[in-house]
Tab-separated table of C-alpha atoms in Angstrom:
chain	number	residue	atom	x	y	z
H	20	MET	CA	9.605	4.076	5.564
H	21	SER	CA	8.325	5.766	8.702
H	22	GLU	CA	9.126	4.561	12.230
H	23	VAL	CA	5.509	3.443	12.602
H	24	LEU	CA	4.450	1.009	9.880
H	25	ARG	CA	1.122	2.063	8.424
H	26	VAL	CA	-1.071	-0.792	7.211
H	27	ALA	CA	-4.325	-0.829	5.221
H	28	LEU	CA	-6.658	-3.858	5.399
H	29	VAL	CA	-8.648	-4.805	2.298
H	30	ASP	CA	-10.841	-7.886	2.735
H	31	ASP	CA	-14.544	-8.531	2.198
H	32	GLN	CA	-14.841	-10.592	5.387
H	33	ALA	CA	-15.514	-8.348	8.377
H	34	LEU	CA	-14.419	-11.029	10.841
H	35	MET	CA	-11.101	-11.439	9.040
H	36	ARG	CA	-10.472	-7.682	9.050
H	37	ALA	CA	-11.318	-7.519	12.738
H	38	GLY	CA	-8.864	-10.310	13.517
H	39	PHE	CA	-6.036	-8.695	11.591
H	40	ARG	CA	-6.775	-5.289	13.123
H	41	ALA	CA	-6.766	-6.673	16.662
H	42	LEU	CA	-3.436	-8.390	16.060
H	43	LEU	CA	-1.772	-5.401	14.392
H	44	ASP	CA	-3.139	-2.756	16.772
H	45	ALA	CA	-1.699	-4.697	19.694
H	46	GLU	CA	1.790	-4.466	18.196
H	47	ASP	CA	4.032	-1.487	18.947
H	48	GLY	CA	5.231	0.219	15.791
H	49	ILE	CA	2.266	-0.777	13.597
H	50	GLU	CA	-0.811	1.345	12.881
H	51	VAL	CA	-3.875	0.239	10.928
H	52	VAL	CA	-4.872	3.306	8.926
H	53	GLY	CA	-8.141	1.974	7.516
H	54	GLU	CA	-10.233	-0.912	6.249
H	55	ALA	CA	-12.089	-1.623	3.017
H	56	ALA	CA	-14.513	-4.408	2.093
H	57	ASP	CA	-13.865	-4.599	-1.643
H	58	GLY	CA	-11.116	-3.875	-4.142
H	59	GLU	CA	-12.513	-0.583	-5.400
H	60	ARG	CA	-12.787	0.870	-1.916
H	61	GLY	CA	-9.390	-0.621	-1.147
H	62	VAL	CA	-7.751	1.323	-3.964
H	63	ALA	CA	-9.475	4.504	-2.770
H	64	LEU	CA	-8.271	3.841	0.782
H	65	VAL	CA	-4.680	3.292	-0.334
H	66	ARG	CA	-4.747	6.465	-2.443
H	67	ALA	CA	-6.090	8.468	0.500
H	68	GLN	CA	-3.758	7.077	3.171
H	69	VAL	CA	-0.656	5.927	1.211
H	70	PRO	CA	0.228	3.214	3.744
H	71	ASP	CA	3.516	1.344	3.856
H	72	ILE	CA	1.714	-1.989	3.420
H	73	ALA	CA	-1.654	-2.949	1.954
H	74	LEU	CA	-2.932	-6.390	2.947
H	75	VAL	CA	-5.286	-7.301	0.106
H	76	ASP	CA	-7.579	-10.321	-0.200
H	77	VAL	CA	-7.198	-11.975	-3.589
H	78	GLN	CA	-10.922	-12.610	-4.174
H	79	MET	CA	-13.415	-9.813	-3.411
H	80	PRO	CA	-16.625	-8.360	-4.835
H	81	VAL	CA	-16.812	-5.231	-7.026
H	82	MET	CA	-13.080	-5.397	-7.835
H	83	SER	CA	-10.751	-8.345	-7.293
H	84	GLY	CA	-7.573	-8.139	-5.287
H	85	ILE	CA	-5.619	-8.707	-8.482
H	86	GLU	CA	-7.125	-5.686	-10.223
H	87	ALA	CA	-6.752	-3.605	-7.061
H	88	THR	CA	-3.082	-4.603	-6.911
H	89	ARG	CA	-2.608	-3.682	-10.571
H	90	ARG	CA	-4.068	-0.205	-10.005
H	91	ILE	CA	-1.992	0.414	-6.903
H	92	ALA	CA	1.228	-0.818	-8.519
H	93	SER	CA	0.702	1.282	-11.650
H	94	ASP	CA	0.065	4.533	-9.766
H	95	PRO	CA	3.306	6.578	-9.495
H	96	ALA	CA	1.953	8.305	-6.390
H	97	LEU	CA	1.793	4.903	-4.670
H	98	ALA	CA	5.267	3.685	-5.643
H	99	ALA	CA	6.253	3.239	-1.985
H	100	VAL	CA	3.204	1.105	-1.137
H	101	ARG	CA	3.844	-2.634	-0.928
H	102	VAL	CA	0.912	-4.965	-1.575
H	103	VAL	CA	0.776	-8.305	0.211
H	104	ILE	CA	-1.904	-10.672	-1.091
H	105	LEU	CA	-4.009	-12.621	1.406
H	106	THR	CA	-5.249	-16.036	0.300
H	107	ASN	CA	-6.883	-19.124	1.758
H	108	TYR	CA	-5.404	-21.478	-0.774
H	109	GLY	CA	-1.633	-21.101	-0.827
H	110	LEU	CA	0.179	-20.946	-4.159
H	111	ASP	CA	-2.783	-20.897	-6.503
H	112	GLU	CA	-3.123	-19.303	-9.929
H	113	TYR	CA	-4.577	-16.156	-8.379
H	114	VAL	CA	-1.388	-15.590	-6.419
H	115	PHE	CA	0.765	-15.853	-9.532
H	116	GLU	CA	-1.483	-13.393	-11.352
H	117	ALA	CA	-1.228	-11.036	-8.372
H	118	LEU	CA	2.563	-11.184	-8.499
H	119	ARG	CA	2.398	-10.355	-12.192
H	120	ALA	CA	0.129	-7.425	-11.319
H	121	GLY	CA	2.694	-6.006	-8.886
H	122	ALA	CA	2.185	-7.669	-5.512
H	123	SER	CA	5.270	-7.946	-3.324
H	124	GLY	CA	4.372	-11.300	-1.824
H	125	PHE	CA	1.568	-13.282	-0.281
H	126	LEU	CA	0.376	-14.679	3.037
H	127	LEU	CA	-2.029	-17.443	3.923
H	128	LYS	CA	-4.910	-16.154	6.011
H	129	ASP	CA	-4.243	-18.828	8.633
H	130	THR	CA	-0.577	-17.892	9.015
H	131	GLU	CA	0.777	-17.724	12.540
H	132	PRO	CA	0.540	-14.240	14.118
H	133	ALA	CA	4.309	-14.005	14.623
H	134	ASP	CA	4.884	-14.896	10.961
H	135	LEU	CA	2.394	-12.241	9.837
H	136	LEU	CA	4.124	-9.558	11.887
H	137	GLN	CA	7.560	-10.625	10.628
H	138	ALA	CA	6.348	-10.621	7.023
H	139	ILE	CA	5.036	-7.069	7.354
H	140	VAL	CA	8.390	-5.877	8.675
H	141	VAL	CA	10.344	-7.692	5.945
H	142	VAL	CA	8.143	-6.349	3.150
H	143	ALA	CA	8.255	-2.815	4.526
H	144	ARG	CA	12.069	-2.932	4.595
H	145	GLY	CA	12.046	-3.791	0.898
H	146	GLU	CA	14.185	-6.868	1.405
H	147	ALA	CA	13.793	-10.183	-0.441
H	148	LEU	CA	10.023	-10.164	-0.557
H	149	LEU	CA	9.800	-13.797	-1.560
H	150	SER	CA	12.058	-16.092	0.379
H	151	PRO	CA	14.144	-18.516	-1.693
H	152	SER	CA	11.979	-21.440	-0.551
H	153	VAL	CA	8.781	-19.683	-1.606
H	154	THR	CA	10.380	-18.686	-4.910
H	155	ARG	CA	11.287	-22.294	-5.656
H	156	THR	CA	7.750	-23.437	-4.859
H	157	LEU	CA	6.269	-20.710	-7.051
H	158	ILE	CA	8.533	-21.759	-9.901
H	159	GLY	CA	7.620	-25.406	-9.558
H	160	GLU	CA	3.895	-24.736	-9.442
H	161	PHE	CA	3.237	-22.032	-11.993
H	162	VAL	CA	6.023	-21.068	-14.321
H	163	ALA	CA	6.752	-24.408	-15.942
H	164	ARG	CA	5.169	-23.116	-19.129
H	165	PRO	CA	6.404	-21.657	-22.419
H	166	PRO	CA	7.808	-18.126	-21.987
H	167	ASP	CA	5.670	-15.194	-23.088
H	168	ARG	CA	8.335	-12.827	-24.370
H	169	ALA	CA	5.710	-10.349	-25.564
H	170	THR	CA	4.725	-9.599	-21.960
H	171	ALA	CA	8.302	-9.292	-20.662
H	172	PRO	CA	10.311	-6.919	-22.856
H	173	GLY	CA	13.591	-5.382	-21.726
H	174	LEU	CA	15.996	-8.305	-21.614
H	175	ASP	CA	18.354	-6.457	-23.950
H	176	ARG	CA	18.734	-3.682	-21.373
H	177	LEU	CA	20.603	-5.973	-19.003
H	178	THR	CA	24.361	-6.493	-19.014
H	179	ARG	CA	25.723	-10.037	-19.047
H	180	ARG	CA	26.322	-9.862	-15.277
H	181	GLU	CA	22.822	-8.534	-14.632
H	182	ARG	CA	21.302	-11.336	-16.683
H	183	GLU	CA	23.311	-13.851	-14.684
H	184	VAL	CA	22.194	-12.535	-11.287
H	185	THR	CA	18.589	-12.274	-12.493
H	186	ALA	CA	18.665	-15.901	-13.579
H	187	LEU	CA	20.152	-16.975	-10.235
H	188	ALA	CA	17.576	-14.954	-8.295
H	189	ALA	CA	14.848	-16.606	-10.349
H	190	ARG	CA	16.162	-20.017	-9.331
H	191	GLY	CA	15.611	-19.054	-5.709
H	192	LEU	CA	19.127	-18.034	-4.651
H	193	SER	CA	19.567	-15.359	-2.010
H	194	ASN	CA	22.044	-12.499	-2.521
H	195	GLU	CA	24.571	-14.359	-0.383
H	196	GLU	CA	24.168	-17.521	-2.466
H	197	ILE	CA	24.447	-15.523	-5.695
H	198	ALA	CA	27.660	-13.956	-4.377
H	199	ALA	CA	29.138	-17.357	-3.571
H	200	HIS	CA	28.151	-18.767	-6.968
H	201	MET	CA	29.645	-15.833	-8.884
H	202	VAL	CA	32.616	-15.379	-6.527
H	203	ILE	CA	31.743	-11.760	-5.783
H	204	SER	CA	30.850	-9.932	-2.583
H	205	PRO	CA	27.243	-9.993	-1.295
H	206	LEU	CA	27.152	-6.200	-1.689
H	207	THR	CA	28.136	-6.492	-5.360
H	208	ALA	CA	25.474	-9.162	-5.883
H	209	LYS	CA	22.872	-6.927	-4.252
H	210	THR	CA	23.970	-4.030	-6.487
H	211	HIS	CA	23.589	-6.132	-9.639
H	212	VAL	CA	20.123	-7.284	-8.537
H	213	SER	CA	19.084	-3.710	-7.770
H	214	ARG	CA	20.313	-2.431	-11.139
H	215	ALA	CA	18.465	-5.202	-12.974
H	216	MET	CA	15.268	-4.335	-11.099
H	217	THR	CA	15.672	-0.659	-11.966
H	218	LYS	CA	16.257	-1.323	-15.664
H	219	LEU	CA	13.266	-3.644	-15.882
H	220	GLY	CA	10.966	-1.449	-13.819
H	221	ALA	CA	10.513	-4.253	-11.284
H	222	ARG	CA	9.105	-3.043	-7.979
H	223	ASP	CA	10.871	-5.803	-6.083
H	224	ARG	CA	12.406	-9.254	-6.294
H	225	ALA	CA	9.050	-10.920	-6.893
H	226	GLN	CA	8.609	-9.088	-10.195
H	227	LEU	CA	12.226	-9.857	-11.135
H	228	VAL	CA	11.510	-13.579	-10.763
H	229	VAL	CA	8.321	-13.353	-12.832
H	230	PHE	CA	10.202	-11.450	-15.553
H	231	ALA	CA	13.002	-14.012	-15.714
H	232	TYR	CA	10.609	-16.826	-16.505
H	233	GLU	CA	8.203	-14.945	-18.733
H	234	SER	CA	11.070	-13.605	-20.836
H	235	GLY	CA	12.622	-17.042	-21.263
H	236	LEU	CA	15.845	-15.978	-19.525
H	237	VAL	CA	15.506	-19.158	-17.512
H	238	GLU	CA	13.230	-22.146	-17.953
H	239	ALA	CA	11.450	-24.021	-15.208
H	240	ARG	CA	12.264	-27.669	-14.763
H	241	ARG	CA	9.114	-29.574	-15.547
H	242	ARG	CA	8.101	-32.099	-12.927
């Protein structure tokens, strides 16, 4: 990650892009490297600029934010790019599909400016890209369904310890909470999480959580 965070804006609403640009351009250490009004142009922009963060609207003409995310996440040349989905509706089905496609997290379009700036920094650092509280909400809303093991192969690659930390992460525990639960150091917990992500090809913690539920490693508590 460079000292200046480079951000691409992909949204079909010109007023929304202008608002985000004004906010980000006013912040030291953040540079908006370009804008796009649909998913197809957004993918082209990200390929041309390779930003640290791409803020992508979930619903757009020509190509949806979900498909744009999928193309960005599957491009080896864009492995360092983190996609953050923008939505008006909170934790809707589109957001879950975007996480499956490779998004690192999501933001409501009406989020507070300070929260937007903090989220960009957190995502760019590659830390826990979904906070435990958001993870728990995501689980409660969208993964209380039968596992689809066909879409989540690779469980047999994990050691017993790695399966355990993956399951705990999927239940919304932070690395510190995992460490306390397993009576290990936070650094060891982080190492186990990182190794599980590497073995499963998960770009970040968000994909690790999706995998855990889709594979049947853990089951959501039905409400």
